[in-house]
mmCIF file of N, CA and C in Angstrom:
data_model
loop_
_atom_site.group_PDB
_atom_site.id
_atom_site.type_symbol
_atom_site.label_atom_id
_atom_site.label_comp_id
_atom_site.label_asym_id
_atom_site.label_seq_id
_atom_site.Cartn_x
_atom_site.Cartn_y
_atom_site.Cartn_z
ATOM 1 N N MET L 1 23.890 -23.925 3.189
ATOM 2 C CA MET L 1 22.714 -23.861 2.358
ATOM 3 C C MET L 1 21.948 -25.168 2.380
ATOM 4 N N GLY L 2 22.663 -26.243 2.446
ATOM 5 C CA GLY L 2 21.992 -27.532 2.427
ATOM 6 C C GLY L 2 22.822 -28.566 3.149
ATOM 7 N N ARG L 3 22.228 -29.726 3.357
ATOM 8 C CA ARG L 3 22.926 -30.798 4.053
ATOM 9 C C ARG L 3 22.585 -32.094 3.341
ATOM 10 N N THR L 4 23.575 -32.948 3.178
ATOM 11 C CA THR L 4 23.353 -34.238 2.535
ATOM 12 C C THR L 4 23.372 -35.326 3.592
ATOM 13 N N ALA L 5 22.347 -36.146 3.620
ATOM 14 C CA ALA L 5 22.305 -37.281 4.535
ATOM 15 C C ALA L 5 23.206 -38.366 3.954
ATOM 16 N N GLU L 6 24.214 -38.758 4.695
ATOM 17 C CA GLU L 6 25.224 -39.691 4.194
ATOM 18 C C GLU L 6 24.653 -41.045 3.771
ATOM 19 N N LEU L 7 23.758 -41.606 4.542
ATOM 20 C CA LEU L 7 23.255 -42.940 4.230
ATOM 21 C C LEU L 7 22.287 -42.946 3.049
ATOM 22 N N THR L 8 21.448 -41.943 2.961
ATOM 23 C CA THR L 8 20.417 -41.935 1.921
ATOM 24 C C THR L 8 20.800 -41.110 0.706
ATOM 25 N N LYS L 9 21.821 -40.286 0.833
ATOM 26 C CA LYS L 9 22.260 -39.371 -0.235
ATOM 27 C C LYS L 9 21.180 -38.353 -0.596
ATOM 28 N N GLU L 10 20.240 -38.130 0.312
ATOM 29 C CA GLU L 10 19.214 -37.121 0.100
ATOM 30 C C GLU L 10 19.749 -35.766 0.531
ATOM 31 N N VAL L 11 19.364 -34.741 -0.183
ATOM 32 C CA VAL L 11 19.780 -33.383 0.145
ATOM 33 C C VAL L 11 18.621 -32.678 0.837
ATOM 34 N N GLU L 12 18.923 -32.060 1.966
ATOM 35 C CA GLU L 12 17.937 -31.257 2.685
ATOM 36 C C GLU L 12 18.333 -29.796 2.518
ATOM 37 N N TYR L 13 17.461 -29.005 1.945
ATOM 38 C CA TYR L 13 17.748 -27.590 1.757
ATOM 39 C C TYR L 13 17.186 -26.781 2.917
ATOM 40 N N LYS L 14 17.985 -25.825 3.399
ATOM 41 C CA LYS L 14 17.532 -24.912 4.435
ATOM 42 C C LYS L 14 16.673 -23.828 3.795
ATOM 43 N N LEU L 15 15.904 -23.154 4.606
ATOM 44 C CA LEU L 15 15.031 -22.093 4.125
ATOM 45 C C LEU L 15 15.817 -21.008 3.388
ATOM 46 N N SER L 16 17.020 -20.717 3.846
ATOM 47 C CA SER L 16 17.829 -19.678 3.197
ATOM 48 C C SER L 16 18.132 -20.015 1.744
ATOM 49 N N TYR L 17 18.210 -21.289 1.399
ATOM 50 C CA TYR L 17 18.426 -21.701 0.010
ATOM 51 C C TYR L 17 17.295 -21.173 -0.870
ATOM 52 N N TYR L 18 16.073 -21.310 -0.405
ATOM 53 C CA TYR L 18 14.915 -20.880 -1.187
ATOM 54 C C TYR L 18 14.825 -19.360 -1.266
ATOM 55 N N TYR L 19 15.233 -18.665 -0.196
ATOM 56 C CA TYR L 19 15.274 -17.201 -0.239
ATOM 57 C C TYR L 19 16.250 -16.741 -1.313
ATOM 58 N N ILE L 20 17.436 -17.311 -1.302
ATOM 59 C CA ILE L 20 18.456 -16.917 -2.277
ATOM 60 C C ILE L 20 18.005 -17.259 -3.693
ATOM 61 N N GLU L 21 17.374 -18.407 -3.857
ATOM 62 C CA GLU L 21 16.857 -18.791 -5.176
ATOM 63 C C GLU L 21 15.830 -17.768 -5.666
ATOM 64 N N GLN L 22 14.951 -17.339 -4.783
ATOM 65 C CA GLN L 22 13.921 -16.360 -5.140
ATOM 66 C C GLN L 22 14.561 -15.050 -5.604
ATOM 67 N N PHE L 23 15.505 -14.536 -4.828
ATOM 68 C CA PHE L 23 16.165 -13.282 -5.191
ATOM 69 C C PHE L 23 16.946 -13.422 -6.492
ATOM 70 N N SER L 24 17.698 -14.488 -6.634
ATOM 71 C CA SER L 24 18.556 -14.619 -7.818
ATOM 72 C C SER L 24 17.755 -14.826 -9.098
ATOM 73 N N HIS L 25 16.533 -15.289 -8.989
ATOM 74 C CA HIS L 25 15.700 -15.491 -10.176
ATOM 75 C C HIS L 25 15.120 -14.170 -10.693
ATOM 76 N N TYR L 26 14.734 -13.274 -9.794
ATOM 77 C CA TYR L 26 14.034 -12.051 -10.185
ATOM 78 C C TYR L 26 14.875 -10.784 -10.105
ATOM 79 N N VAL L 27 15.885 -10.766 -9.249
ATOM 80 C CA VAL L 27 16.762 -9.601 -9.133
ATOM 81 C C VAL L 27 17.987 -9.895 -9.989
ATOM 82 N N LEU L 28 18.085 -9.186 -11.109
ATOM 83 C CA LEU L 28 19.106 -9.487 -12.109
ATOM 84 C C LEU L 28 20.458 -8.890 -11.735
ATOM 85 N N PRO L 29 21.553 -9.475 -12.237
ATOM 86 C CA PRO L 29 22.876 -8.889 -11.995
ATOM 87 C C PRO L 29 22.889 -7.425 -12.441
ATOM 88 N N GLY L 30 23.440 -6.570 -11.597
ATOM 89 C CA GLY L 30 23.495 -5.148 -11.907
ATOM 90 C C GLY L 30 22.284 -4.363 -11.425
ATOM 91 N N ALA L 31 21.325 -5.029 -10.783
ATOM 92 C CA ALA L 31 20.132 -4.345 -10.266
ATOM 93 C C ALA L 31 20.532 -3.367 -9.167
ATOM 94 N N LYS L 32 19.747 -2.313 -9.028
ATOM 95 C CA LYS L 32 19.974 -1.304 -7.988
ATOM 96 C C LYS L 32 18.827 -1.359 -6.989
ATOM 97 N N ARG L 33 19.182 -1.406 -5.712
ATOM 98 C CA ARG L 33 18.159 -1.399 -4.661
ATOM 99 C C ARG L 33 17.585 0.004 -4.560
ATOM 100 N N ILE L 34 16.271 0.091 -4.427
ATOM 101 C CA ILE L 34 15.615 1.387 -4.294
ATOM 102 C C ILE L 34 14.769 1.402 -3.028
ATOM 103 N N ALA L 35 14.377 2.597 -2.615
ATOM 104 C CA ALA L 35 13.593 2.751 -1.391
ATOM 105 C C ALA L 35 12.222 2.100 -1.534
ATOM 106 N N ALA L 36 11.771 1.506 -0.456
ATOM 107 C CA ALA L 36 10.432 0.917 -0.393
ATOM 108 C C ALA L 36 9.921 1.105 1.029
ATOM 109 N N THR L 37 8.658 1.431 1.151
ATOM 110 C CA THR L 37 8.059 1.572 2.477
ATOM 111 C C THR L 37 6.873 0.623 2.586
ATOM 112 N N CYS L 38 6.542 0.291 3.817
ATOM 113 C CA CYS L 38 5.458 -0.657 4.061
ATOM 114 C C CYS L 38 4.583 -0.102 5.181
ATOM 115 N N TYR L 39 3.289 -0.300 5.078
ATOM 116 C CA TYR L 39 2.319 0.243 6.029
ATOM 117 C C TYR L 39 2.186 -0.593 7.301
ATOM 118 N N THR L 40 2.796 -1.770 7.328
ATOM 119 C CA THR L 40 2.651 -2.665 8.475
ATOM 120 C C THR L 40 3.977 -3.354 8.781
ATOM 121 N N ASP L 41 4.159 -3.729 10.033
ATOM 122 C CA ASP L 41 5.363 -4.478 10.393
ATOM 123 C C ASP L 41 5.165 -5.980 10.189
ATOM 124 N N LYS L 42 4.007 -6.374 9.663
ATOM 125 C CA LYS L 42 3.742 -7.792 9.402
ATOM 126 C C LYS L 42 4.339 -8.259 8.075
ATOM 127 N N LEU L 43 4.732 -7.306 7.241
ATOM 128 C CA LEU L 43 5.371 -7.624 5.961
ATOM 129 C C LEU L 43 6.744 -6.981 5.916
ATOM 130 N N GLU L 44 7.667 -7.660 5.270
ATOM 131 C CA GLU L 44 8.972 -7.069 4.984
ATOM 132 C C GLU L 44 9.056 -6.904 3.478
ATOM 133 N N THR L 45 9.647 -5.805 3.037
ATOM 134 C CA THR L 45 9.716 -5.555 1.602
ATOM 135 C C THR L 45 11.056 -4.959 1.205
ATOM 136 N N VAL L 46 11.471 -5.291 0.011
ATOM 137 C CA VAL L 46 12.666 -4.702 -0.582
ATOM 138 C C VAL L 46 12.412 -4.630 -2.085
ATOM 139 N N SER L 47 12.905 -3.564 -2.716
ATOM 140 C CA SER L 47 12.654 -3.358 -4.143
ATOM 141 C C SER L 47 13.951 -3.085 -4.887
ATOM 142 N N PHE L 48 13.960 -3.504 -6.158
ATOM 143 C CA PHE L 48 15.126 -3.317 -7.016
ATOM 144 C C PHE L 48 14.678 -2.881 -8.400
ATOM 145 N N VAL L 49 15.491 -2.044 -9.049
ATOM 146 C CA VAL L 49 15.309 -1.755 -10.466
ATOM 147 C C VAL L 49 16.359 -2.573 -11.196
ATOM 148 N N ASN L 50 15.901 -3.455 -12.070
ATOM 149 C CA ASN L 50 16.801 -4.299 -12.854
ATOM 150 C C ASN L 50 17.375 -3.507 -14.031
ATOM 151 N N PRO L 51 18.511 -3.951 -14.574
ATOM 152 C CA PRO L 51 19.109 -3.261 -15.722
ATOM 153 C C PRO L 51 18.175 -3.151 -16.928
ATOM 154 N N ASP L 52 17.217 -4.060 -17.061
ATOM 155 C CA ASP L 52 16.274 -4.000 -18.187
ATOM 156 C C ASP L 52 15.101 -3.054 -17.914
ATOM 157 N N GLY L 53 15.126 -2.361 -16.754
ATOM 158 C CA GLY L 53 14.086 -1.393 -16.419
ATOM 159 C C GLY L 53 12.925 -1.959 -15.632
ATOM 160 N N THR L 54 12.863 -3.269 -15.458
ATOM 161 C CA THR L 54 11.778 -3.849 -14.664
ATOM 162 C C THR L 54 12.005 -3.569 -13.182
ATOM 163 N N LEU L 55 10.920 -3.552 -12.439
ATOM 164 C CA LEU L 55 10.959 -3.336 -11.002
ATOM 165 C C LEU L 55 10.626 -4.652 -10.320
ATOM 166 N N ALA L 56 11.505 -5.134 -9.466
ATOM 167 C CA ALA L 56 11.272 -6.368 -8.713
ATOM 168 C C ALA L 56 11.009 -5.996 -7.253
ATOM 169 N N VAL L 57 9.836 -6.368 -6.761
ATOM 170 C CA VAL L 57 9.447 -6.095 -5.379
ATOM 171 C C VAL L 57 9.312 -7.435 -4.670
ATOM 172 N N VAL L 58 10.117 -7.639 -3.634
ATOM 173 C CA VAL L 58 10.095 -8.888 -2.878
ATOM 174 C C VAL L 58 9.394 -8.618 -1.550
ATOM 175 N N LEU L 59 8.367 -9.414 -1.265
ATOM 176 C CA LEU L 59 7.570 -9.260 -0.052
ATOM 177 C C LEU L 59 7.639 -10.543 0.770
ATOM 178 N N LEU L 60 7.882 -10.399 2.059
ATOM 179 C CA LEU L 60 7.949 -11.543 2.965
ATOM 180 C C LEU L 60 6.834 -11.422 3.990
ATOM 181 N N ASN L 61 5.956 -12.408 4.014
ATOM 182 C CA ASN L 61 4.849 -12.466 4.965
ATOM 183 C C ASN L 61 5.158 -13.573 5.965
ATOM 184 N N ARG L 62 5.521 -13.191 7.171
ATOM 185 C CA ARG L 62 5.852 -14.171 8.211
ATOM 186 C C ARG L 62 4.630 -14.554 9.053
ATOM 187 N N THR L 63 3.476 -14.008 8.736
ATOM 188 C CA THR L 63 2.281 -14.293 9.538
ATOM 189 C C THR L 63 1.578 -15.552 9.036
ATOM 190 N N GLU L 64 0.587 -15.979 9.789
ATOM 191 C CA GLU L 64 -0.217 -17.150 9.427
ATOM 192 C C GLU L 64 -1.474 -16.753 8.653
ATOM 193 N N GLN L 65 -1.511 -15.517 8.175
ATOM 194 C CA GLN L 65 -2.680 -15.014 7.453
ATOM 195 C C GLN L 65 -2.270 -14.455 6.099
ATOM 196 N N CYS L 66 -3.173 -14.570 5.122
ATOM 197 C CA CYS L 66 -2.961 -13.879 3.848
ATOM 198 C C CYS L 66 -3.006 -12.379 4.127
ATOM 199 N N MET L 67 -2.194 -11.629 3.410
ATOM 200 C CA MET L 67 -2.138 -10.179 3.614
ATOM 201 C C MET L 67 -2.466 -9.466 2.310
ATOM 202 N N PRO L 68 -3.464 -8.571 2.321
ATOM 203 C CA PRO L 68 -3.724 -7.774 1.128
ATOM 204 C C PRO L 68 -2.624 -6.721 0.977
ATOM 205 N N VAL L 69 -2.198 -6.491 -0.246
ATOM 206 C CA VAL L 69 -1.123 -5.539 -0.522
ATOM 207 C C VAL L 69 -1.530 -4.686 -1.711
ATOM 208 N N THR L 70 -1.252 -3.403 -1.624
ATOM 209 C CA THR L 70 -1.411 -2.514 -2.766
ATOM 210 C C THR L 70 -0.079 -1.819 -2.990
ATOM 211 N N LEU L 71 0.509 -2.049 -4.153
ATOM 212 C CA LEU L 71 1.758 -1.383 -4.512
ATOM 213 C C LEU L 71 1.418 -0.086 -5.234
ATOM 214 N N ARG L 72 2.118 0.981 -4.857
ATOM 215 C CA ARG L 72 1.944 2.251 -5.552
ATOM 216 C C ARG L 72 3.270 2.585 -6.219
ATOM 217 N N VAL L 73 3.253 2.624 -7.536
ATOM 218 C CA VAL L 73 4.466 2.892 -8.304
ATOM 219 C C VAL L 73 4.156 3.983 -9.317
ATOM 220 N N LYS L 74 4.801 5.127 -9.147
ATOM 221 C CA LYS L 74 4.633 6.257 -10.074
ATOM 222 C C LYS L 74 3.164 6.575 -10.335
ATOM 223 N N GLY L 75 2.372 6.602 -9.276
ATOM 224 C CA GLY L 75 0.970 6.966 -9.397
ATOM 225 C C GLY L 75 0.032 5.832 -9.777
ATOM 226 N N SER L 76 0.560 4.694 -10.163
ATOM 227 C CA SER L 76 -0.276 3.538 -10.504
ATOM 228 C C SER L 76 -0.379 2.610 -9.299
ATOM 229 N N LEU L 77 -1.509 1.922 -9.181
ATOM 230 C CA LEU L 77 -1.729 0.990 -8.078
ATOM 231 C C LEU L 77 -1.839 -0.432 -8.603
ATOM 232 N N VAL L 78 -1.214 -1.355 -7.873
ATOM 233 C CA VAL L 78 -1.304 -2.781 -8.181
ATOM 234 C C VAL L 78 -1.733 -3.477 -6.895
ATOM 235 N N ALA L 79 -2.888 -4.121 -6.910
ATOM 236 C CA ALA L 79 -3.401 -4.808 -5.724
ATOM 237 C C ALA L 79 -3.213 -6.311 -5.869
ATOM 238 N N CYS L 80 -2.833 -6.951 -4.774
ATOM 239 C CA CYS L 80 -2.675 -8.408 -4.766
ATOM 240 C C CYS L 80 -2.782 -8.895 -3.323
ATOM 241 N N GLU L 81 -2.671 -10.191 -3.150
ATOM 242 C CA GLU L 81 -2.710 -10.788 -1.819
ATOM 243 C C GLU L 81 -1.490 -11.684 -1.666
ATOM 244 N N ILE L 82 -0.806 -11.546 -0.548
ATOM 245 C CA ILE L 82 0.391 -12.334 -0.270
ATOM 246 C C ILE L 82 -0.011 -13.501 0.628
ATOM 247 N N GLU L 83 0.282 -14.698 0.189
ATOM 248 C CA GLU L 83 -0.070 -15.905 0.948
ATOM 249 C C GLU L 83 0.582 -15.895 2.331
ATOM 250 N N ALA L 84 -0.035 -16.582 3.272
ATOM 251 C CA ALA L 84 0.514 -16.719 4.620
ATOM 252 C C ALA L 84 1.864 -17.428 4.563
ATOM 253 N N SER L 85 2.770 -17.022 5.422
ATOM 254 C CA SER L 85 4.093 -17.660 5.552
ATOM 255 C C SER L 85 4.772 -17.845 4.203
ATOM 256 N N SER L 86 4.855 -16.767 3.439
ATOM 257 C CA SER L 86 5.426 -16.897 2.098
ATOM 258 C C SER L 86 6.308 -15.718 1.727
ATOM 259 N N MET L 87 7.138 -15.951 0.728
ATOM 260 C CA MET L 87 7.895 -14.898 0.073
ATOM 261 C C MET L 87 7.352 -14.807 -1.346
ATOM 262 N N THR L 88 6.997 -13.604 -1.746
ATOM 263 C CA THR L 88 6.412 -13.374 -3.062
ATOM 264 C C THR L 88 7.195 -12.282 -3.759
ATOM 265 N N THR L 89 7.448 -12.458 -5.037
ATOM 266 C CA THR L 89 8.101 -11.427 -5.832
ATOM 267 C C THR L 89 7.154 -10.975 -6.927
ATOM 268 N N ILE L 90 7.019 -9.671 -7.046
ATOM 269 C CA ILE L 90 6.206 -9.067 -8.094
ATOM 270 C C ILE L 90 7.154 -8.312 -9.009
ATOM 271 N N VAL L 91 7.068 -8.582 -10.304
ATOM 272 C CA VAL L 91 7.908 -7.889 -11.282
ATOM 273 C C VAL L 91 7.002 -7.035 -12.153
ATOM 274 N N LEU L 92 7.320 -5.748 -12.214
ATOM 275 C CA LEU L 92 6.542 -4.796 -13.003
ATOM 276 C C LEU L 92 7.395 -4.249 -14.136
ATOM 277 N N ASN L 93 6.770 -4.096 -15.296
ATOM 278 C CA ASN L 93 7.476 -3.508 -16.448
ATOM 279 C C ASN L 93 7.358 -2.001 -16.417
#
């Protein structure tokens, strides 16, 4: 997850550290993974229902461009934009 430079005692975190931090902050213990589909191969998505009933949708944009996204949940639409080269989590009540 990370590496400590012996001489400087500085910690260097790998990208996977930040991915795990993102998931562990929004996907609560006991959450259930649910189906999610995406209209493009430029985004990766995974969704969870948390024990408190909230829906956590994690989106990964590996491109160098902002990506417009519209989430459709039970007939409702939520529009947003995912920053370039970013992981974004949207939590819905």
